[in-house]
PDB file of C-alpha atoms in Angstrom:
ATOM      1  CA  MET A  84     -96.594  23.503  50.727  1.00  0.00           C
ATOM      2  CA  ASP A  85     -96.247  25.177  54.138  1.00  0.00           C
ATOM      3  CA  THR A  86     -99.300  24.252  56.231  1.00  0.00           C
ATOM      4  CA  LEU A  87     -99.426  27.571  58.081  1.00  0.00           C
ATOM      5  CA  PHE A  88     -99.434  29.473  54.792  1.00  0.00           C
ATOM      6  CA  ALA A  89    -102.018  27.276  53.059  1.00  0.00           C
ATOM      7  CA  GLN A  90    -104.387  26.529  55.931  1.00  0.00           C
ATOM      8  CA  VAL A  91    -104.208  29.737  57.982  1.00  0.00           C
ATOM      9  CA  LEU A  92    -102.653  32.775  56.298  1.00  0.00           C
ATOM     10  CA  LEU A  93    -104.293  32.405  52.882  1.00  0.00           C
ATOM     11  CA  PRO A  94    -107.831  31.876  54.254  1.00  0.00           C
ATOM     12  CA  LEU A  95    -107.393  34.814  56.638  1.00  0.00           C
ATOM     13  CA  ALA A  96    -106.248  37.019  53.758  1.00  0.00           C
ATOM     14  CA  LEU A  97    -109.293  36.065  51.692  1.00  0.00           C
ATOM     15  CA  ALA A  98    -111.631  36.642  54.645  1.00  0.00           C
ATOM     16  CA  PHE A  99    -110.127  40.097  55.186  1.00  0.00           C
ATOM     17  CA  ILE A 100    -110.569  41.040  51.532  1.00  0.00           C
ATOM     18  CA  MET A 101    -114.207  39.947  51.614  1.00  0.00           C
ATOM     19  CA  PHE A 102    -114.756  41.798  54.913  1.00  0.00           C
ATOM     20  CA  THR A 103    -113.541  45.024  53.311  1.00  0.00           C
ATOM     21  CA  LEU A 104    -116.006  44.407  50.485  1.00  0.00           C
ATOM     22  CA  GLY A 105    -118.844  44.053  53.002  1.00  0.00           C
ATOM     23  CA  VAL A 106    -117.890  47.241  54.840  1.00  0.00           C
ATOM     24  CA  GLY A 107    -118.453  49.199  51.650  1.00  0.00           C
ATOM     25  CA  LEU A 108    -121.846  47.649  50.857  1.00  0.00           C
ATOM     26  CA  THR A 109    -125.254  49.111  51.652  1.00  0.00           C
ATOM     27  CA  PRO A 110    -128.782  47.902  50.804  1.00  0.00           C
ATOM     28  CA  ALA A 111    -128.749  50.483  48.006  1.00  0.00           C
ATOM     29  CA  ASP A 112    -126.073  48.462  46.211  1.00  0.00           C
ATOM     30  CA  PHE A 113    -128.508  45.560  45.913  1.00  0.00           C
ATOM     31  CA  LYS A 114    -131.561  47.714  45.157  1.00  0.00           C
ATOM     32  CA  ARG A 115    -129.605  49.377  42.371  1.00  0.00           C
ATOM     33  CA  ILE A 116    -129.712  46.120  40.427  1.00  0.00           C
ATOM     34  CA  ALA A 117    -133.390  46.760  39.696  1.00  0.00           C
ATOM     35  CA  LEU A 118    -132.495  50.108  38.118  1.00  0.00           C
ATOM     36  CA  GLN A 119    -130.213  48.590  35.469  1.00  0.00           C
ATOM     37  CA  PRO A 120    -131.175  44.911  35.259  1.00  0.00           C
ATOM     38  CA  ARG A 121    -129.937  44.387  31.698  1.00  0.00           C
ATOM     39  CA  ALA A 122    -126.357  45.383  32.454  1.00  0.00           C
ATOM     40  CA  PHE A 123    -126.370  43.369  35.670  1.00  0.00           C
ATOM     41  CA  LEU A 124    -127.797  40.239  34.021  1.00  0.00           C
ATOM     42  CA  VAL A 125    -125.311  40.461  31.158  1.00  0.00           C
ATOM     43  CA  GLY A 126    -122.486  40.889  33.658  1.00  0.00           C
ATOM     44  CA  THR A 127    -123.504  37.838  35.679  1.00  0.00           C
ATOM     45  CA  ALA A 128    -123.905  35.770  32.500  1.00  0.00           C
ATOM     46  CA  LEU A 129    -120.419  36.786  31.392  1.00  0.00           C
ATOM     47  CA  GLN A 130    -118.980  35.816  34.781  1.00  0.00           C
ATOM     48  CA  PHE A 131    -120.843  32.565  35.347  1.00  0.00           C
ATOM     49  CA  ILE A 132    -121.101  31.204  31.793  1.00  0.00           C
ATOM     50  CA  SER A 133    -118.766  32.905  29.337  1.00  0.00           C
ATOM     51  CA  LEU A 134    -115.585  32.930  31.420  1.00  0.00           C
ATOM     52  CA  PRO A 135    -115.599  29.206  32.338  1.00  0.00           C
ATOM     53  CA  LEU A 136    -116.441  28.284  28.739  1.00  0.00           C
ATOM     54  CA  ILE A 137    -113.630  30.486  27.426  1.00  0.00           C
ATOM     55  CA  ALA A 138    -111.211  28.860  29.869  1.00  0.00           C
ATOM     56  CA  ILE A 139    -112.267  25.322  28.945  1.00  0.00           C
ATOM     57  CA  ALA A 140    -111.969  26.131  25.242  1.00  0.00           C
ATOM     58  CA  LEU A 141    -108.502  27.639  25.739  1.00  0.00           C
ATOM     59  CA  VAL A 142    -106.996  24.729  27.660  1.00  0.00           C
ATOM     60  CA  ALA A 143    -108.840  21.792  26.088  1.00  0.00           C
ATOM     61  CA  PHE A 144    -106.306  21.062  23.369  1.00  0.00           C
ATOM     62  CA  LEU A 145    -103.170  22.722  24.732  1.00  0.00           C
ATOM     63  CA  PRO A 146    -100.190  20.476  25.595  1.00  0.00           C
ATOM     64  CA  ILE A 147    -100.068  21.613  29.222  1.00  0.00           C
ATOM     65  CA  PRO A 148    -100.388  19.487  32.382  1.00  0.00           C
ATOM     66  CA  PRO A 149    -103.959  18.651  33.457  1.00  0.00           C
ATOM     67  CA  ILE A 150    -103.320  20.304  36.815  1.00  0.00           C
ATOM     68  CA  VAL A 151    -102.662  23.606  35.030  1.00  0.00           C
ATOM     69  CA  LYS A 152    -105.822  23.189  32.947  1.00  0.00           C
ATOM     70  CA  VAL A 153    -107.897  22.734  36.094  1.00  0.00           C
ATOM     71  CA  GLY A 154    -106.206  25.757  37.659  1.00  0.00           C
ATOM     72  CA  VAL A 155    -107.110  27.960  34.696  1.00  0.00           C
ATOM     73  CA  VAL A 156    -110.762  26.879  34.757  1.00  0.00           C
ATOM     74  CA  LEU A 157    -110.894  27.317  38.549  1.00  0.00           C
ATOM     75  CA  LEU A 158    -109.639  30.870  38.139  1.00  0.00           C
ATOM     76  CA  ALA A 159    -112.259  31.598  35.474  1.00  0.00           C
ATOM     77  CA  ALA A 160    -114.991  30.330  37.805  1.00  0.00           C
ATOM     78  CA  CYS A 161    -114.069  32.836  40.503  1.00  0.00           C
ATOM     79  CA  PRO A 162    -115.974  36.136  40.720  1.00  0.00           C
ATOM     80  CA  GLY A 163    -114.544  39.552  40.013  1.00  0.00           C
ATOM     81  CA  GLY A 164    -112.149  40.846  42.640  1.00  0.00           C
ATOM     82  CA  THR A 165    -112.598  43.926  44.802  1.00  0.00           C
ATOM     83  CA  THR A 166    -109.801  45.669  42.897  1.00  0.00           C
ATOM     84  CA  SER A 167    -112.174  45.879  39.922  1.00  0.00           C
ATOM     85  CA  ASN A 168    -114.214  48.497  41.805  1.00  0.00           C
ATOM     86  CA  LEU A 169    -111.201  50.751  42.351  1.00  0.00           C
ATOM     87  CA  LEU A 170    -109.925  50.372  38.793  1.00  0.00           C
ATOM     88  CA  THR A 171    -113.417  50.977  37.382  1.00  0.00           C
ATOM     89  CA  HIS A 172    -113.387  54.289  39.250  1.00  0.00           C
ATOM     90  CA  MET A 173    -109.973  55.108  37.786  1.00  0.00           C
ATOM     91  CA  ALA A 174    -111.283  54.289  34.295  1.00  0.00           C
ATOM     92  CA  ARG A 175    -114.360  56.512  34.831  1.00  0.00           C
ATOM     93  CA  GLY A 176    -116.652  53.522  34.536  1.00  0.00           C
ATOM     94  CA  ASP A 177    -119.896  52.692  36.323  1.00  0.00           C
ATOM     95  CA  VAL A 178    -118.614  52.024  39.849  1.00  0.00           C
ATOM     96  CA  ALA A 179    -122.096  51.293  41.210  1.00  0.00           C
ATOM     97  CA  LEU A 180    -122.570  48.508  38.649  1.00  0.00           C
ATOM     98  CA  SER A 181    -119.102  47.152  39.403  1.00  0.00           C
ATOM     99  CA  VAL A 182    -119.758  47.051  43.160  1.00  0.00           C
ATOM    100  CA  SER A 183    -123.146  45.357  42.713  1.00  0.00           C
ATOM    101  CA  LEU A 184    -121.673  42.727  40.392  1.00  0.00           C
ATOM    102  CA  THR A 185    -118.735  42.028  42.690  1.00  0.00           C
ATOM    103  CA  ALA A 186    -121.063  41.612  45.667  1.00  0.00           C
ATOM    104  CA  ILE A 187    -123.601  39.311  44.011  1.00  0.00           C
ATOM    105  CA  THR A 188    -121.116  37.153  42.115  1.00  0.00           C
ATOM    106  CA  SER A 189    -119.014  36.779  45.268  1.00  0.00           C
ATOM    107  CA  LEU A 190    -122.046  35.549  47.211  1.00  0.00           C
ATOM    108  CA  ALA A 191    -123.062  33.230  44.367  1.00  0.00           C
ATOM    109  CA  SER A 192    -119.559  31.749  44.194  1.00  0.00           C
ATOM    110  CA  VAL A 193    -120.593  29.430  47.028  1.00  0.00           C
ATOM    111  CA  VAL A 194    -122.488  27.470  44.362  1.00  0.00           C
ATOM    112  CA  THR A 195    -120.832  28.371  41.072  1.00  0.00           C
ATOM    113  CA  VAL A 196    -117.187  27.704  41.965  1.00  0.00           C
ATOM    114  CA  PRO A 197    -117.748  24.143  43.299  1.00  0.00           C
ATOM    115  CA  VAL A 198    -119.852  23.231  40.245  1.00  0.00           C
ATOM    116  CA  VAL A 199    -117.295  24.494  37.711  1.00  0.00           C
ATOM    117  CA  LEU A 200    -114.438  22.969  39.707  1.00  0.00           C
ATOM    118  CA  MET A 201    -116.075  19.534  39.686  1.00  0.00           C
ATOM    119  CA  VAL A 202    -116.598  19.798  35.914  1.00  0.00           C
ATOM    120  CA  ALA A 203    -112.954  20.782  35.368  1.00  0.00           C
ATOM    121  CA  LEU A 204    -111.662  17.931  37.531  1.00  0.00           C
ATOM    122  CA  ALA A 205    -113.838  15.430  35.665  1.00  0.00           C
ATOM    123  CA  LEU A 206    -112.792  16.745  32.244  1.00  0.00           C
ATOM    124  CA  PHE A 207    -109.055  17.035  32.766  1.00  0.00           C
ATOM    125  CA  MET A 208    -108.094  14.835  35.730  1.00  0.00           C
ATOM    126  CA  GLY A 209    -110.523  11.924  35.522  1.00  0.00           C
ATOM    127  CA  PRO A 210    -109.745   9.181  38.051  1.00  0.00           C
ATOM    128  CA  ASP A 211    -106.579  11.031  39.118  1.00  0.00           C
ATOM    129  CA  ALA A 212    -108.596  13.971  40.472  1.00  0.00           C
ATOM    130  CA  PRO A 213    -108.236  14.755  44.187  1.00  0.00           C
ATOM    131  CA  GLN A 214    -111.175  13.710  46.322  1.00  0.00           C
ATOM    132  CA  VAL A 215    -113.009  16.923  47.143  1.00  0.00           C
ATOM    133  CA  GLY A 216    -116.731  17.197  47.737  1.00  0.00           C
ATOM    134  CA  MET A 217    -118.938  19.814  46.122  1.00  0.00           C
ATOM    135  CA  VAL A 218    -120.779  20.499  49.379  1.00  0.00           C
ATOM    136  CA  SER A 219    -117.626  20.730  51.497  1.00  0.00           C
ATOM    137  CA  THR A 220    -116.073  23.085  48.950  1.00  0.00           C
ATOM    138  CA  GLY A 221    -119.178  25.263  49.041  1.00  0.00           C
ATOM    139  CA  VAL A 222    -119.152  25.320  52.844  1.00  0.00           C
ATOM    140  CA  VAL A 223    -115.535  26.492  52.952  1.00  0.00           C
ATOM    141  CA  ILE A 224    -116.187  29.187  50.345  1.00  0.00           C
ATOM    142  CA  PHE A 225    -119.278  30.273  52.302  1.00  0.00           C
ATOM    143  CA  ALA A 226    -117.221  30.597  55.483  1.00  0.00           C
ATOM    144  CA  LEU A 227    -114.497  32.613  53.778  1.00  0.00           C
ATOM    145  CA  THR A 228    -116.651  34.866  51.575  1.00  0.00           C
ATOM    146  CA  VAL A 229    -120.294  35.189  52.610  1.00  0.00           C
ATOM    147  CA  ILE A 230    -119.704  35.366  56.372  1.00  0.00           C
ATOM    148  CA  PRO A 231    -116.973  38.057  56.170  1.00  0.00           C
ATOM    149  CA  VAL A 232    -119.106  40.085  53.730  1.00  0.00           C
ATOM    150  CA  GLY A 233    -122.036  39.789  56.131  1.00  0.00           C
ATOM    151  CA  LEU A 234    -119.895  40.861  59.090  1.00  0.00           C
ATOM    152  CA  GLY A 235    -118.687  43.867  57.128  1.00  0.00           C
ATOM    153  CA  MET A 236    -122.260  44.879  56.326  1.00  0.00           C
ATOM    154  CA  ILE A 237    -123.252  44.442  59.989  1.00  0.00           C
ATOM    155  CA  LEU A 238    -120.398  46.735  61.023  1.00  0.00           C
ATOM    156  CA  ARG A 239    -121.599  49.272  58.450  1.00  0.00           C
ATOM    157  CA  LYS A 240    -125.109  49.077  59.946  1.00  0.00           C
ATOM    158  CA  LEU A 241    -124.205  49.160  63.652  1.00  0.00           C
ATOM    159  CA  ALA A 242    -121.195  51.470  63.563  1.00  0.00           C
ATOM    160  CA  PRO A 243    -121.491  53.586  60.419  1.00  0.00           C
ATOM    161  CA  LYS A 244    -118.832  56.159  61.325  1.00  0.00           C
ATOM    162  CA  PRO A 245    -115.977  53.674  61.895  1.00  0.00           C
ATOM    163  CA  ALA A 246    -117.183  51.688  58.887  1.00  0.00           C
ATOM    164  CA  VAL A 247    -117.136  54.740  56.617  1.00  0.00           C
ATOM    165  CA  ALA A 248    -113.671  55.631  57.920  1.00  0.00           C
ATOM    166  CA  LEU A 249    -112.516  52.083  57.195  1.00  0.00           C
ATOM    167  CA  GLU A 250    -114.154  52.124  53.760  1.00  0.00           C
ATOM    168  CA  ARG A 251    -111.982  55.059  52.701  1.00  0.00           C
ATOM    169  CA  HIS A 252    -108.958  52.805  52.911  1.00  0.00           C
ATOM    170  CA  SER A 253    -110.556  49.385  52.374  1.00  0.00           C
ATOM    171  CA  ARG A 254    -110.003  49.115  48.624  1.00  0.00           C
ATOM    172  CA  PHE A 255    -106.373  50.109  48.982  1.00  0.00           C
ATOM    173  CA  MET A 256    -105.856  47.697  51.888  1.00  0.00           C
ATOM    174  CA  SER A 257    -107.548  44.806  50.098  1.00  0.00           C
ATOM    175  CA  GLY A 258    -105.390  45.525  47.066  1.00  0.00           C
ATOM    176  CA  LEU A 259    -102.272  45.349  49.218  1.00  0.00           C
ATOM    177  CA  VAL A 260    -103.400  42.076  50.782  1.00  0.00           C
ATOM    178  CA  PHE A 261    -104.162  40.624  47.349  1.00  0.00           C
ATOM    179  CA  THR A 262    -100.745  41.634  46.038  1.00  0.00           C
ATOM    180  CA  ALA A 263     -99.106  40.133  49.122  1.00  0.00           C
ATOM    181  CA  VAL A 264    -100.984  36.856  48.582  1.00  0.00           C
ATOM    182  CA  VAL A 265     -99.836  36.604  44.966  1.00  0.00           C
ATOM    183  CA  ILE A 266     -96.213  37.413  45.806  1.00  0.00           C
ATOM    184  CA  ALA A 267     -96.222  35.066  48.809  1.00  0.00           C
ATOM    185  CA  THR A 268     -97.608  32.255  46.655  1.00  0.00           C
ATOM    186  CA  VAL A 269     -94.795  32.729  44.160  1.00  0.00           C
ATOM    187  CA  LEU A 270     -92.092  32.974  46.828  1.00  0.00           C
ATOM    188  CA  ASN A 271     -93.476  30.010  48.751  1.00  0.00           C
ATOM    189  CA  GLU A 272     -93.159  27.882  45.633  1.00  0.00           C
ATOM    190  CA  GLY A 273     -89.689  29.142  44.810  1.00  0.00           C
ATOM    191  CA  ILE A 274     -88.453  31.223  41.892  1.00  0.00           C
ATOM    192  CA  GLY A 275     -87.222  28.219  39.916  1.00  0.00           C
ATOM    193  CA  GLU A 276     -90.513  26.369  40.170  1.00  0.00           C
ATOM    194  CA  THR A 277     -92.437  29.555  39.424  1.00  0.00           C
ATOM    195  CA  LEU A 278     -90.444  30.100  36.228  1.00  0.00           C
ATOM    196  CA  ARG A 279     -91.201  26.535  35.197  1.00  0.00           C
ATOM    197  CA  ARG A 280     -94.910  27.066  35.810  1.00  0.00           C
ATOM    198  CA  LEU A 281     -94.745  30.408  34.015  1.00  0.00           C
ATOM    199  CA  THR A 282     -93.730  28.613  30.828  1.00  0.00           C
ATOM    200  CA  GLN A 283     -96.714  26.275  31.253  1.00  0.00           C
ATOM    201  CA  ALA A 284     -99.400  28.676  32.463  1.00  0.00           C
ATOM    202  CA  GLY A 285     -98.203  32.159  31.516  1.00  0.00           C
ATOM    203  CA  ALA A 286     -99.457  32.285  27.941  1.00  0.00           C
ATOM    204  CA  VAL A 287    -102.830  30.678  28.656  1.00  0.00           C
ATOM    205  CA  SER A 288    -103.369  32.915  31.709  1.00  0.00           C
ATOM    206  CA  LEU A 289    -102.707  35.995  29.593  1.00  0.00           C
ATOM    207  CA  ALA A 290    -104.937  34.634  26.823  1.00  0.00           C
ATOM    208  CA  LEU A 291    -107.764  34.075  29.316  1.00  0.00           C
ATOM    209  CA  ASN A 292    -107.418  37.614  30.627  1.00  0.00           C
ATOM    210  CA  VAL A 293    -107.407  39.250  27.201  1.00  0.00           C
ATOM    211  CA  ALA A 294    -110.211  37.032  25.869  1.00  0.00           C
ATOM    212  CA  ALA A 295    -112.401  37.691  28.914  1.00  0.00           C
ATOM    213  CA  MET A 296    -112.016  41.450  28.582  1.00  0.00           C
ATOM    214  CA  ALA A 297    -112.500  41.378  24.805  1.00  0.00           C
ATOM    215  CA  VAL A 298    -115.668  39.274  25.022  1.00  0.00           C
ATOM    216  CA  ALA A 299    -117.086  41.441  27.813  1.00  0.00           C
ATOM    217  CA  PHE A 300    -116.470  44.646  25.869  1.00  0.00           C
ATOM    218  CA  ALA A 301    -117.805  43.160  22.626  1.00  0.00           C
ATOM    219  CA  VAL A 302    -120.990  41.825  24.227  1.00  0.00           C
ATOM    220  CA  SER A 303    -121.681  45.040  26.150  1.00  0.00           C
ATOM    221  CA  SER A 304    -121.094  47.062  22.966  1.00  0.00           C
ATOM    222  CA  TRP A 305    -123.443  44.771  21.028  1.00  0.00           C
ATOM    223  CA  MET A 306    -126.040  45.354  23.760  1.00  0.00           C
ATOM    224  CA  ALA A 307    -125.584  49.111  23.203  1.00  0.00           C
ATOM    225  CA  PHE A 308    -124.698  49.821  26.832  1.00  0.00           C
ATOM    226  CA  LYS A 309    -123.298  53.193  27.769  1.00  0.00           C
ATOM    227  CA  MET A 310    -119.524  53.449  27.744  1.00  0.00           C
ATOM    228  CA  ARG A 311    -119.375  53.636  31.551  1.00  0.00           C
ATOM    229  CA  GLN A 312    -121.191  50.294  31.756  1.00  0.00           C
ATOM    230  CA  ARG A 313    -118.954  48.724  29.110  1.00  0.00           C
ATOM    231  CA  VAL A 314    -115.905  49.765  31.105  1.00  0.00           C
ATOM    232  CA  ALA A 315    -117.334  48.319  34.325  1.00  0.00           C
ATOM    233  CA  LEU A 316    -118.228  44.981  32.723  1.00  0.00           C
ATOM    234  CA  THR A 317    -114.873  44.701  30.953  1.00  0.00           C
ATOM    235  CA  LEU A 318    -112.872  45.277  34.124  1.00  0.00           C
ATOM    236  CA  GLU A 319    -115.183  43.073  36.185  1.00  0.00           C
ATOM    237  CA  CYS A 320    -114.496  40.177  33.813  1.00  0.00           C
ATOM    238  CA  GLY A 321    -110.784  40.909  33.519  1.00  0.00           C
ATOM    239  CA  LEU A 322    -109.973  41.244  37.218  1.00  0.00           C
ATOM    240  CA  GLN A 323    -110.794  37.926  38.858  1.00  0.00           C
ATOM    241  CA  ASN A 324    -110.658  37.122  42.570  1.00  0.00           C
ATOM    242  CA  ALA A 325    -107.403  35.218  42.215  1.00  0.00           C
ATOM    243  CA  THR A 326    -107.105  35.004  46.002  1.00  0.00           C
ATOM    244  CA  LEU A 327    -110.173  32.758  46.112  1.00  0.00           C
ATOM    245  CA  ALA A 328    -108.685  30.497  43.434  1.00  0.00           C
ATOM    246  CA  ILE A 329    -105.399  30.295  45.341  1.00  0.00           C
ATOM    247  CA  VAL A 330    -107.187  29.424  48.600  1.00  0.00           C
ATOM    248  CA  VAL A 331    -109.311  26.712  46.963  1.00  0.00           C
ATOM    249  CA  ALA A 332    -106.231  25.273  45.249  1.00  0.00           C
ATOM    250  CA  SER A 333    -103.961  25.233  48.270  1.00  0.00           C
ATOM    251  CA  SER A 334    -106.413  24.566  51.099  1.00  0.00           C
ATOM    252  CA  LEU A 335    -108.986  22.281  49.447  1.00  0.00           C
ATOM    253  CA  LEU A 336    -107.163  20.655  46.540  1.00  0.00           C
ATOM    254  CA  GLY A 337    -103.972  20.513  48.578  1.00  0.00           C
ATOM    255  CA  ASP A 338    -101.592  21.342  45.740  1.00  0.00           C
ATOM    256  CA  ILE A 339    -100.172  24.783  45.017  1.00  0.00           C
ATOM    257  CA  ASP A 340     -99.707  23.819  41.361  1.00  0.00           C
ATOM    258  CA  TYR A 341    -103.446  24.349  40.889  1.00  0.00           C
ATOM    259  CA  ALA A 342    -102.935  27.913  42.106  1.00  0.00           C
ATOM    260  CA  MET A 343    -100.090  28.925  39.798  1.00  0.00           C
ATOM    261  CA  PRO A 344    -102.357  30.101  36.936  1.00  0.00           C
ATOM    262  CA  ALA A 345    -104.176  32.340  39.433  1.00  0.00           C
ATOM    263  CA  ALA A 346    -100.914  33.716  40.846  1.00  0.00           C
ATOM    264  CA  ILE A 347     -99.564  34.440  37.369  1.00  0.00           C
ATOM    265  CA  TYR A 348    -102.907  35.904  36.282  1.00  0.00           C
ATOM    266  CA  GLY A 349    -102.929  38.099  39.386  1.00  0.00           C
ATOM    267  CA  LEU A 350     -99.713  39.730  38.242  1.00  0.00           C
ATOM    268  CA  MET A 351    -100.640  40.055  34.572  1.00  0.00           C
ATOM    269  CA  MET A 352    -104.165  41.396  34.967  1.00  0.00           C
ATOM    270  CA  PHE A 353    -103.025  44.759  36.310  1.00  0.00           C
ATOM    271  CA  ALA A 354    -100.942  45.364  33.192  1.00  0.00           C
ATOM    272  CA  THR A 355    -103.801  44.647  30.786  1.00  0.00           C
ATOM    273  CA  ALA A 356    -106.259  46.531  32.995  1.00  0.00           C
ATOM    274  CA  GLY A 357    -103.875  49.488  33.089  1.00  0.00           C
ATOM    275  CA  LEU A 358    -103.711  49.627  29.300  1.00  0.00           C
ATOM    276  CA  PHE A 359    -107.496  49.415  29.094  1.00  0.00           C
ATOM    277  CA  ILE A 360    -107.887  52.200  31.672  1.00  0.00           C
ATOM    278  CA  LEU A 361    -105.580  54.485  29.690  1.00  0.00           C
ATOM    279  CA  TRP A 362    -107.631  53.849  26.558  1.00  0.00           C
ATOM    280  CA  ALA A 363    -110.951  54.342  28.387  1.00  0.00           C
ATOM    281  CA  ARG A 364    -109.838  57.633  29.920  1.00  0.00           C
ATOM    282  CA  ARG A 365    -108.652  58.924  26.539  1.00  0.00           C
ATOM    283  CA  TRP A 366    -111.961  57.891  24.984  1.00  0.00           C
ATOM    284  CA  SER A 367    -113.814  59.722  27.762  1.00  0.00           C
ATOM    285  CA  LYS A 368    -111.799  62.897  27.200  1.00  0.00           C
ATOM    286  CA  ALA A 369    -112.314  62.708  23.426  1.00  0.00           C
ATOM    287  CA  ALA A 370    -116.061  62.205  23.858  1.00  0.00           C
ATOM    288  CA  LEU A 371    -116.229  65.199  26.213  1.00  0.00           C
ATOM    289  CA  ARG A 372    -114.363  67.402  23.724  1.00  0.00           C
ATOM    290  CA  ALA A 373    -116.702  66.282  20.948  1.00  0.00           C
ATOM    291  CA  ARG A 374    -119.762  67.189  23.035  1.00  0.00           C
ATOM    292  CA  ASN A 375    -118.313  70.590  23.911  1.00  0.00           C
ATOM    293  CA  MET A 376    -117.579  71.335  20.249  1.00  0.00           C
ATOM    294  CA  ALA A 377    -121.136  70.370  19.321  1.00  0.00           C
ATOM    295  CA  LEU A 378    -122.589  72.929  21.744  1.00  0.00           C
TER     296      LEU A 378
END
């Protein structure tokens, strides 16, 4: 894999995405957690526990290469992406909950991603696993996620007007950067190789996406959360930070094959999220009509 792409461009893209997340954060986003702790705790449990377990269960007995299995679990370990906030808004979900979850799970990924990655490597690669340290992985993730988020928040504090102006376009810009990363990953690998990986990782990536969203919606419904919260949790679990998975795969594991499930997932997740948004908006309109008729 091209060294410039893997070691420089991808990390810079991830840092930029996380910086745009930080620019949009205020202390109120963290204080808000105390106002709806149940929804937040359920959301973090879904991200940190349910998604990795779903991924491990999906790939455990499939006849796919171990490197693809690790890539799927790595993707599941990553937090929700910043695009989940924008799409939650489009679906008329609880944007505040989505933003708080994205922020906290992104910061916690310094610990959670290395732990899940080490488990996946031990389960599926064994002695053939690449030599990567848990601490060194955490340090790299810290440098590329926590520090940019912190810098974005500092900009928001010291220069609120430019930060607010930047925030208006930050979600769109981060979405463009994310899309560029996914497309560049595919093109860098080559269309032929991508098609080969698509046959290996396409179905399981789609299954992970659908299962994650279905479990999130089912659990939040069982907990009797409001529809806006169910929408936020469903999209938060269905829109992973695939850029982080691609960076870890290419820069730390040193093999783009680990990143192919994330690249494929990054393309598929917008289709499933789009269908869910259409359904959520129709449900919202129907509920509003029902309330108006009851008056």
